[in-house]
GROMACS .gro file of C-alpha atoms in nm:
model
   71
    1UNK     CA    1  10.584  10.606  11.534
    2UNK     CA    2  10.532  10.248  11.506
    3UNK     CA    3  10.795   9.967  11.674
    4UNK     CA    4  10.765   9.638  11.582
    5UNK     CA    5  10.926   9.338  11.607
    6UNK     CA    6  11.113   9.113  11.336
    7UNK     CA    7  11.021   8.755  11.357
    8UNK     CA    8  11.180   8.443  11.238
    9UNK     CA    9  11.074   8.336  10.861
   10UNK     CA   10  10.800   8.060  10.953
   11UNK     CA   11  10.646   7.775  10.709
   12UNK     CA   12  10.414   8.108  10.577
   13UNK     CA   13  10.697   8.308  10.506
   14UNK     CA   14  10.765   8.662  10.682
   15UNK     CA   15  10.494   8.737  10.905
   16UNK     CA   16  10.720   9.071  11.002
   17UNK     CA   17  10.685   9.186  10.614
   18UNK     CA   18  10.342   9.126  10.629
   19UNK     CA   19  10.272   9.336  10.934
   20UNK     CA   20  10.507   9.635  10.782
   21UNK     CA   21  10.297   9.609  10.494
   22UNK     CA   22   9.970   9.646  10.671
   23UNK     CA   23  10.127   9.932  10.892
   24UNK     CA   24  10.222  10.149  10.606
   25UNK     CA   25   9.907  10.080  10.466
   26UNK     CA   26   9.693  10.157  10.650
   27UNK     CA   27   9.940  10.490  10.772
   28UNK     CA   28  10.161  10.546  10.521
   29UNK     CA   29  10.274  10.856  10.659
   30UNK     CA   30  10.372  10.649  10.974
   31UNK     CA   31  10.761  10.589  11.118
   32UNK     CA   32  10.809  10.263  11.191
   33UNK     CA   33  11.104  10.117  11.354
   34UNK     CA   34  11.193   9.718  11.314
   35UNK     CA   35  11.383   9.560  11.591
   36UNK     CA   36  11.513   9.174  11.537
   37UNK     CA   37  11.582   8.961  11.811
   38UNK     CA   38  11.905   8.905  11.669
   39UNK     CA   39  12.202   9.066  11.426
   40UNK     CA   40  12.035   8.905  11.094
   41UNK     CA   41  12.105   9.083  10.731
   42UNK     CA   42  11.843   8.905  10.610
   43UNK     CA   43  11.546   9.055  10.868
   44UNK     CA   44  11.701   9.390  10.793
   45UNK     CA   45  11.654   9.337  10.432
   46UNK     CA   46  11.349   9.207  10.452
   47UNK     CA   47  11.209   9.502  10.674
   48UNK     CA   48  11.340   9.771  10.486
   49UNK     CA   49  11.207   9.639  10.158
   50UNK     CA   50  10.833   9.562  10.333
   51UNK     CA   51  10.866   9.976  10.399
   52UNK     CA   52  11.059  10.021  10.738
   53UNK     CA   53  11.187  10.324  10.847
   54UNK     CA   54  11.472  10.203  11.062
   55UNK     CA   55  11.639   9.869  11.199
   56UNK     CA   56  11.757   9.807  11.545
   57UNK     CA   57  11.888   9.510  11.672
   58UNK     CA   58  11.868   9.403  12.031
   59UNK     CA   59  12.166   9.467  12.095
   60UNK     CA   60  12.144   9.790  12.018
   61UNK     CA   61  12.256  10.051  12.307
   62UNK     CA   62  11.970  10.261  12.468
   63UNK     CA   63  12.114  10.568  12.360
   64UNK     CA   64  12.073  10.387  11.992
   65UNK     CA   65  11.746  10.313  12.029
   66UNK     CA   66  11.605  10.703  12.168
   67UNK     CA   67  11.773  10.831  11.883
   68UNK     CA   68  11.592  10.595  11.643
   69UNK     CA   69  11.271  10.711  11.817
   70UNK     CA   70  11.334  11.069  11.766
   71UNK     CA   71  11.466  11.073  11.402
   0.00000   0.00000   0.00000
């Protein structure tokens, strides 16, 4: 299981694609589990096309984010 963090689109593009990318490439059998630091269609987009298992947002309630973990 791999959590990581969606960052704002920079001058470079998506540095969070990029890191998805190199996750599942280097496990592709790997969960991973993108959580943006705010409610942003675009970042979820983004993430789930780079090869992300799941999207969270902060806001998300604990009980949200365990159950993310375990599926």
């Amino acid at each position: 299981m791999v959590i990581t963090e969606c960052l704002p689109l920079n001058r470079d593009g998506c540095e969070s694609f990029h890191t998805i990318l190199t996750i599942r490439s280097v496990r592709p059998t790997a969960k991973i589990v993108a959580i943006d630091c705010r409610a942003a269609s675009e970042s979820f987009s983004i993430a789930l096309k780079a090869g992300a298992d799941g999207f969270l947002t902060r806001e998300a309630a604990p009980d949200d984010v365990v159950s993310a973990v375990r599926s």
